[in-house]
PDB file of C-alpha atoms in Angstrom:
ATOM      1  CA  UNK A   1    -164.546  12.943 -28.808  1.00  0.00           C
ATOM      2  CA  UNK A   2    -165.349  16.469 -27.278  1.00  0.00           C
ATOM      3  CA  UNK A   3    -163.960  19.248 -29.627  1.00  0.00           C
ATOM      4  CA  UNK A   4    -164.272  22.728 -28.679  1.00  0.00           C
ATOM      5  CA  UNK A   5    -163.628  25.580 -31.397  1.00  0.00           C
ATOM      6  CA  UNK A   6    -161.090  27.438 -31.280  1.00  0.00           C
ATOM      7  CA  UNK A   7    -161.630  29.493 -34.984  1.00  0.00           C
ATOM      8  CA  UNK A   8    -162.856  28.355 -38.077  1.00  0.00           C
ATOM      9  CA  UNK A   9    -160.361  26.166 -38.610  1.00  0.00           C
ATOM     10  CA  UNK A  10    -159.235  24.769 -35.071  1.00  0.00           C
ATOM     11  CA  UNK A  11    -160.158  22.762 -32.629  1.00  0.00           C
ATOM     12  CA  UNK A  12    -159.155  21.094 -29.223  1.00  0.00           C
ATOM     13  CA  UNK A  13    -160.332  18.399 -26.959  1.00  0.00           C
ATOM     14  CA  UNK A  14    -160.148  18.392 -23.406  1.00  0.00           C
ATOM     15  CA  UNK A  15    -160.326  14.532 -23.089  1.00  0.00           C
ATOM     16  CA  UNK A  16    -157.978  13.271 -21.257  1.00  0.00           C
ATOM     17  CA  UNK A  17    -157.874  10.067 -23.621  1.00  0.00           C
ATOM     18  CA  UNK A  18    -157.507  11.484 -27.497  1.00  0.00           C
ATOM     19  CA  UNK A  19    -158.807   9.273 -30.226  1.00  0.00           C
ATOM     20  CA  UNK A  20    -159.477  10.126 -34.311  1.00  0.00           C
ATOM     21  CA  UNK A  21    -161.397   8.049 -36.269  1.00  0.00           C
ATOM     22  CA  UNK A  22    -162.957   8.440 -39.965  1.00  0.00           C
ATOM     23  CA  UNK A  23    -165.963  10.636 -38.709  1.00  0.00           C
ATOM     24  CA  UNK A  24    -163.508  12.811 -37.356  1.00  0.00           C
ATOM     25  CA  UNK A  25    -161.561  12.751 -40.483  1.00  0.00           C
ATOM     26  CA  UNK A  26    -164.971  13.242 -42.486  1.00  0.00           C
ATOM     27  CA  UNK A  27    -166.083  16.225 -40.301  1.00  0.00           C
ATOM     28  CA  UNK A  28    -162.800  17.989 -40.830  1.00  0.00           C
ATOM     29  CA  UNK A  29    -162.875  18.069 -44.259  1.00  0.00           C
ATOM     30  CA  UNK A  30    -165.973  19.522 -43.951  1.00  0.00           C
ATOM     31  CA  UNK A  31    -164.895  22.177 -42.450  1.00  0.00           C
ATOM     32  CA  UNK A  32    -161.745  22.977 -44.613  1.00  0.00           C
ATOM     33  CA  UNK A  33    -164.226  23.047 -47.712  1.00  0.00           C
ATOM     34  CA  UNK A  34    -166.007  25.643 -45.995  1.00  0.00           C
ATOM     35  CA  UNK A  35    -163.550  28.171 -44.495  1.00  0.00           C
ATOM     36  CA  UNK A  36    -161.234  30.650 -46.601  1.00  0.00           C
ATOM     37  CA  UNK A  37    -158.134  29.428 -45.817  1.00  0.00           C
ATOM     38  CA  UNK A  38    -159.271  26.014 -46.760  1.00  0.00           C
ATOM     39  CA  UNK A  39    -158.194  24.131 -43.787  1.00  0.00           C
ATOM     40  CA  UNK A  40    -158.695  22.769 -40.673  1.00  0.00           C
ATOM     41  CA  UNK A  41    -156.868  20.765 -37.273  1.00  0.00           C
ATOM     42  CA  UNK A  42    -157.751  18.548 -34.317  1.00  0.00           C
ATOM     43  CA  UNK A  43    -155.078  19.268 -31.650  1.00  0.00           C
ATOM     44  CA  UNK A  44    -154.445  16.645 -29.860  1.00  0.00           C
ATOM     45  CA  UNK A  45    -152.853  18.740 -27.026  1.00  0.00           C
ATOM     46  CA  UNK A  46    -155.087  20.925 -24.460  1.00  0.00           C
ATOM     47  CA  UNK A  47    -153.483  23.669 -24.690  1.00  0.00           C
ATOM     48  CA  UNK A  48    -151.020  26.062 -26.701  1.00  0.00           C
ATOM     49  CA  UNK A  49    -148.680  25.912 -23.645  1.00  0.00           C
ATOM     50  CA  UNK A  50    -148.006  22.088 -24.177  1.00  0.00           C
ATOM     51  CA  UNK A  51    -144.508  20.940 -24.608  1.00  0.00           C
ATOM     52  CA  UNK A  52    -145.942  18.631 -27.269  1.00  0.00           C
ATOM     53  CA  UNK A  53    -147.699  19.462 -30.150  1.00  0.00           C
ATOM     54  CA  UNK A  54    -149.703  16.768 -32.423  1.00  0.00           C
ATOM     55  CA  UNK A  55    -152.179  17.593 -34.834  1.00  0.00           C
ATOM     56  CA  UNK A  56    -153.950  16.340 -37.084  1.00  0.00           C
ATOM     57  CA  UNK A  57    -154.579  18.542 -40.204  1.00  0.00           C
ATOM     58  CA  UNK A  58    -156.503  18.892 -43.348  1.00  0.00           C
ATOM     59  CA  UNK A  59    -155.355  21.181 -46.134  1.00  0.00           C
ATOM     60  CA  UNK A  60    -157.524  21.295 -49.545  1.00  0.00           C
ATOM     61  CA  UNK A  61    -155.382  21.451 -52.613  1.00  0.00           C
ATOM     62  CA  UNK A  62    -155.796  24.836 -53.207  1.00  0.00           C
ATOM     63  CA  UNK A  63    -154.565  25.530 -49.360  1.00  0.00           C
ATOM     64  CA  UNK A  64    -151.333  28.309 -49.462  1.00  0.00           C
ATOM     65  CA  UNK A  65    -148.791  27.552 -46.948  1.00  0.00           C
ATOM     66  CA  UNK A  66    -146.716  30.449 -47.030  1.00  0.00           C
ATOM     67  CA  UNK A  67    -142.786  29.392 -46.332  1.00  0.00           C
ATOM     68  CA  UNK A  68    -141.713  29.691 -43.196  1.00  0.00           C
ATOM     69  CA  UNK A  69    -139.044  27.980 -40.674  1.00  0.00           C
ATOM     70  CA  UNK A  70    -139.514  27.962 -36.973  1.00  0.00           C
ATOM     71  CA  UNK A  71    -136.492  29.454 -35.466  1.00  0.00           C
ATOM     72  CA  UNK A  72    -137.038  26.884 -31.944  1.00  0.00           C
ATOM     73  CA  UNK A  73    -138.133  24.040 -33.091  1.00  0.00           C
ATOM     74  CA  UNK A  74    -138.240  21.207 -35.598  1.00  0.00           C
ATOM     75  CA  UNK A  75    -141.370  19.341 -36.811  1.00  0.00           C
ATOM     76  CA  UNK A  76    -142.397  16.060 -38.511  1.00  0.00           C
ATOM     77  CA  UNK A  77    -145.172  14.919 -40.753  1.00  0.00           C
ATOM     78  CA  UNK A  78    -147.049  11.716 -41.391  1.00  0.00           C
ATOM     79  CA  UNK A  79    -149.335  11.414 -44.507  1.00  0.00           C
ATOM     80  CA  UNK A  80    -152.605   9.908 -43.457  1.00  0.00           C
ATOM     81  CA  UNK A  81    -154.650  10.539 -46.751  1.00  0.00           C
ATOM     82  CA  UNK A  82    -153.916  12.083 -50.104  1.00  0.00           C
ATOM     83  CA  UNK A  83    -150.118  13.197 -51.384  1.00  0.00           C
ATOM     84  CA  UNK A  84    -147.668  16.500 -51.235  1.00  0.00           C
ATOM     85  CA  UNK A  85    -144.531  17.431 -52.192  1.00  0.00           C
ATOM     86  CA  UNK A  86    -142.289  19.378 -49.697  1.00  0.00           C
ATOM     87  CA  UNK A  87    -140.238  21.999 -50.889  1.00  0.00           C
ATOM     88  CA  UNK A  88    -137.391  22.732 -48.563  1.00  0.00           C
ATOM     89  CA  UNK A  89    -135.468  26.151 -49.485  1.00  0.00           C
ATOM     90  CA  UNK A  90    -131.967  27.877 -48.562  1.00  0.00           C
ATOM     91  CA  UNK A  91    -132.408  31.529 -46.961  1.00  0.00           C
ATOM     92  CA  UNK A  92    -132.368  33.022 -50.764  1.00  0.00           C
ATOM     93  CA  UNK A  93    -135.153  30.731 -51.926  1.00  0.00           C
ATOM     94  CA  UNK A  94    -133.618  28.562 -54.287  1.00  0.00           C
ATOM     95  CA  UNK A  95    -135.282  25.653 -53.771  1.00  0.00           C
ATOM     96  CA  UNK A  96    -132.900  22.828 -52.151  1.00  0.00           C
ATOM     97  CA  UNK A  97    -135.308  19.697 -51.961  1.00  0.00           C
ATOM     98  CA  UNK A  98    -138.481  18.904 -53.065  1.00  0.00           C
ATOM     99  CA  UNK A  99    -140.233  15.595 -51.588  1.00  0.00           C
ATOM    100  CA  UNK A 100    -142.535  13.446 -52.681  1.00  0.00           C
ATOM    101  CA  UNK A 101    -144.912  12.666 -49.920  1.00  0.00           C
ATOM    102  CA  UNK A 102    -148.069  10.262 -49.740  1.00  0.00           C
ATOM    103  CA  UNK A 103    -149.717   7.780 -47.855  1.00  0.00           C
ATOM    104  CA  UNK A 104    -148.161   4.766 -46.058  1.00  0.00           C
ATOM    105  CA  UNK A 105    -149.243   2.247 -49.210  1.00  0.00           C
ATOM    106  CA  UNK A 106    -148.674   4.827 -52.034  1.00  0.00           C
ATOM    107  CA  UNK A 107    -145.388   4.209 -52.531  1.00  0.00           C
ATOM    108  CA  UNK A 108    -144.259   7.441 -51.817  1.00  0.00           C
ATOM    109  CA  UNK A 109    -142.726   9.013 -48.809  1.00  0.00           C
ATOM    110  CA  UNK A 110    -145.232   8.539 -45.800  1.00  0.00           C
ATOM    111  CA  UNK A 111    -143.044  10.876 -43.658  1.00  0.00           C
ATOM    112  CA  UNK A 112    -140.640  13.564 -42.957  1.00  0.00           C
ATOM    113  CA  UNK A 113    -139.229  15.575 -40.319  1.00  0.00           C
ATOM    114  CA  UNK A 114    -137.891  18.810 -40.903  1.00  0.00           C
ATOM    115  CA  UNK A 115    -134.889  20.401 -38.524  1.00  0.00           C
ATOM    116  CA  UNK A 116    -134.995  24.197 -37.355  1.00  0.00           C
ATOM    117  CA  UNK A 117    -134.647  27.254 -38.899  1.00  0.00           C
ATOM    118  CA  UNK A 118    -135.798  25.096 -42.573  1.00  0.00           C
ATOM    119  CA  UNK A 119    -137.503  27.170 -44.878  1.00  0.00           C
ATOM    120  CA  UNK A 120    -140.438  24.812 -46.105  1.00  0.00           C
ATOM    121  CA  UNK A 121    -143.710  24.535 -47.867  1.00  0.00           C
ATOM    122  CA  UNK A 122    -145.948  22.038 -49.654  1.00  0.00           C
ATOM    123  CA  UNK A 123    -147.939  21.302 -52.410  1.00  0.00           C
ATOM    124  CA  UNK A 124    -151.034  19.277 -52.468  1.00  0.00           C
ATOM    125  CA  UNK A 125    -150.860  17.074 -55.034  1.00  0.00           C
ATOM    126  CA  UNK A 126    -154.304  15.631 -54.529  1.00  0.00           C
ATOM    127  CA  UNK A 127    -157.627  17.165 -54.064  1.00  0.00           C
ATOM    128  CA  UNK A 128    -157.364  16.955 -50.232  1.00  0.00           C
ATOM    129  CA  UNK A 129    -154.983  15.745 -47.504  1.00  0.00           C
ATOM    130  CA  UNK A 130    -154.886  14.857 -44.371  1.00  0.00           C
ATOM    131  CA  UNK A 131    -151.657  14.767 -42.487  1.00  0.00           C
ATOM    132  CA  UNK A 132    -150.412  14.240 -38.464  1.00  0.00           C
ATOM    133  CA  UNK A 133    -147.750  16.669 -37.755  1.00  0.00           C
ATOM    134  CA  UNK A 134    -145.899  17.129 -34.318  1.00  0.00           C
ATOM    135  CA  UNK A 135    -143.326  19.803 -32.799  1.00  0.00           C
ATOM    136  CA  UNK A 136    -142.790  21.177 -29.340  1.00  0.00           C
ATOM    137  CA  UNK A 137    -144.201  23.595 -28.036  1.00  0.00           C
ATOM    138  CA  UNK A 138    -145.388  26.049 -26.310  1.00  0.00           C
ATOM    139  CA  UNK A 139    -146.387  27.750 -29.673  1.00  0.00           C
ATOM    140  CA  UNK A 140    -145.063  31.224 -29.779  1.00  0.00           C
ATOM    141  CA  UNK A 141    -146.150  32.801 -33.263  1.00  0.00           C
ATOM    142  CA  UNK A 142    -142.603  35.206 -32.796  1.00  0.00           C
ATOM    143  CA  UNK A 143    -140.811  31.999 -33.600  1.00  0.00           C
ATOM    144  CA  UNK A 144    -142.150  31.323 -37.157  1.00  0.00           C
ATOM    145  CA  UNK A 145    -140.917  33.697 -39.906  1.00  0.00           C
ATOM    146  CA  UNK A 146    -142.514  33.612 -43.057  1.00  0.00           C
ATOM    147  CA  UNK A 147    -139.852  33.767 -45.949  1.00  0.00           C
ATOM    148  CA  UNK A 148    -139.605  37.561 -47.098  1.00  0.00           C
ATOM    149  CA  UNK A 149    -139.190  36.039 -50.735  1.00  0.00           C
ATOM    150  CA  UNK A 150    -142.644  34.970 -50.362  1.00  0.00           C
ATOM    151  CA  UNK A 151    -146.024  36.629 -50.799  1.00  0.00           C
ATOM    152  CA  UNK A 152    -148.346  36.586 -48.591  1.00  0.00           C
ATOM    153  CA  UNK A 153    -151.845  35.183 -48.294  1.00  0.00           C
ATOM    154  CA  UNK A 154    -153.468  38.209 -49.849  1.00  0.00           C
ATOM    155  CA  UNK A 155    -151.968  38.953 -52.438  1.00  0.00           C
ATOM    156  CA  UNK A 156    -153.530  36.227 -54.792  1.00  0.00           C
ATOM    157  CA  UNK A 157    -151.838  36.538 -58.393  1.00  0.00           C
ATOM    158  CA  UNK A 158    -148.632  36.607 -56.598  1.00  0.00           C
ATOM    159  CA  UNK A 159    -148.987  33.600 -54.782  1.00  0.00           C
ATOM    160  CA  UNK A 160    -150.610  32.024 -57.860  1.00  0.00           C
ATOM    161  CA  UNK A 161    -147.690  32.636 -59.801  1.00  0.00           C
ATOM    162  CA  UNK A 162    -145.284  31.514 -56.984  1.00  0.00           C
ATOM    163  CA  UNK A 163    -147.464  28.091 -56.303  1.00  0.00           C
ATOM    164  CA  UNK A 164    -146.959  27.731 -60.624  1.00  0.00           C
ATOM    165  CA  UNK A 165    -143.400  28.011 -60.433  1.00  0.00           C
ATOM    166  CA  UNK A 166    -143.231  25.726 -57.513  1.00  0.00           C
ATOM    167  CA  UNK A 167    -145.886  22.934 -59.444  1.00  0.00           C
ATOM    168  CA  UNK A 168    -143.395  22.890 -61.982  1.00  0.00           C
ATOM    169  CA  UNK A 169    -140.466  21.865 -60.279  1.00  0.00           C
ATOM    170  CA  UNK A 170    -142.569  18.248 -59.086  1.00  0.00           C
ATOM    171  CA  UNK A 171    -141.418  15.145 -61.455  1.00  0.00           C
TER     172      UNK A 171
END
């Protein structure tokens, strides 16, 4: 495969054809052990304007994904490598469901599709994981809305003591 960057922690192919194999897999979590955020993504799509959206991530388990919904669209995920729990959340932030995600032969929930306007995050419950999510697109960032119950990326102790409270809650 082809990959162009995009930013640290994206990148896109223009081949017509898409493919992902373990190198790829390998080389990506290379990357998300050397960027801040901790991540990184092979879109599968050319382009942001796409109508469909597949990706395939990789999230350290120290990665923050700050709650958010997506007021357009829903999206699913499938757990390639490594386990997560989902926390799903009502507009106060009372957490509603949490799910137990992992590979296909884990056991554990393999995968999960969340409707609109669903405040969600995850865990990683395993040093690293590597997931295949899909939504529609075109993206539009105005469409996601981070939870205003949640801190945000830079304000570390916070989000620390939120990701705490949220560990606890996982049986």
């Amino acid at each position: 495969m082809n990959f162009k960057k995009v930013s640290q922690e994206v990148f896109y192919t223009d081949d017509p054809v898409v493919n992902i194999g373990l190198e790829d897999i390998e080389h990506l979590k290379k990357i998300s052990n050397n960027n801040k955020r901790k991540r990184s993504r092979i879109c599968a799509h050319p382009e942001e304007k796409d109508l469909l959206h597949e990706m395939i991530i990789v999230h350290r388990n120290d990665t923050y994904v700050r709650p958010h919904k997506h007021l357009q669209k829903s999206e699913s995920f499938y757990i390639i490598e490594g386990s997560a729990s989902i926390f799903i959340f009502n507009e106060d932030g009372d957490v509603s469901q949490v799910i137990k995600m992992g590979s296909y032969l884990s056991g554990d929930k393999f995968y999960c599709r969340l409707p609109k306007m669903s405040y969600h995050t995850f865990i990683i419950t395993s040093d690293i994981i590597v997931f295949h999510e899909c939504t529609s697109g075109p993206f539009k960032k105005n469409e996601t809305v981070y939870a205003p119950w949640s801190p945000s990326e830079d304000r570390h102790n916070e989000v620390n003591r939120f990701m705490s409270r949220l560990s606890a809650l996982i049986e």
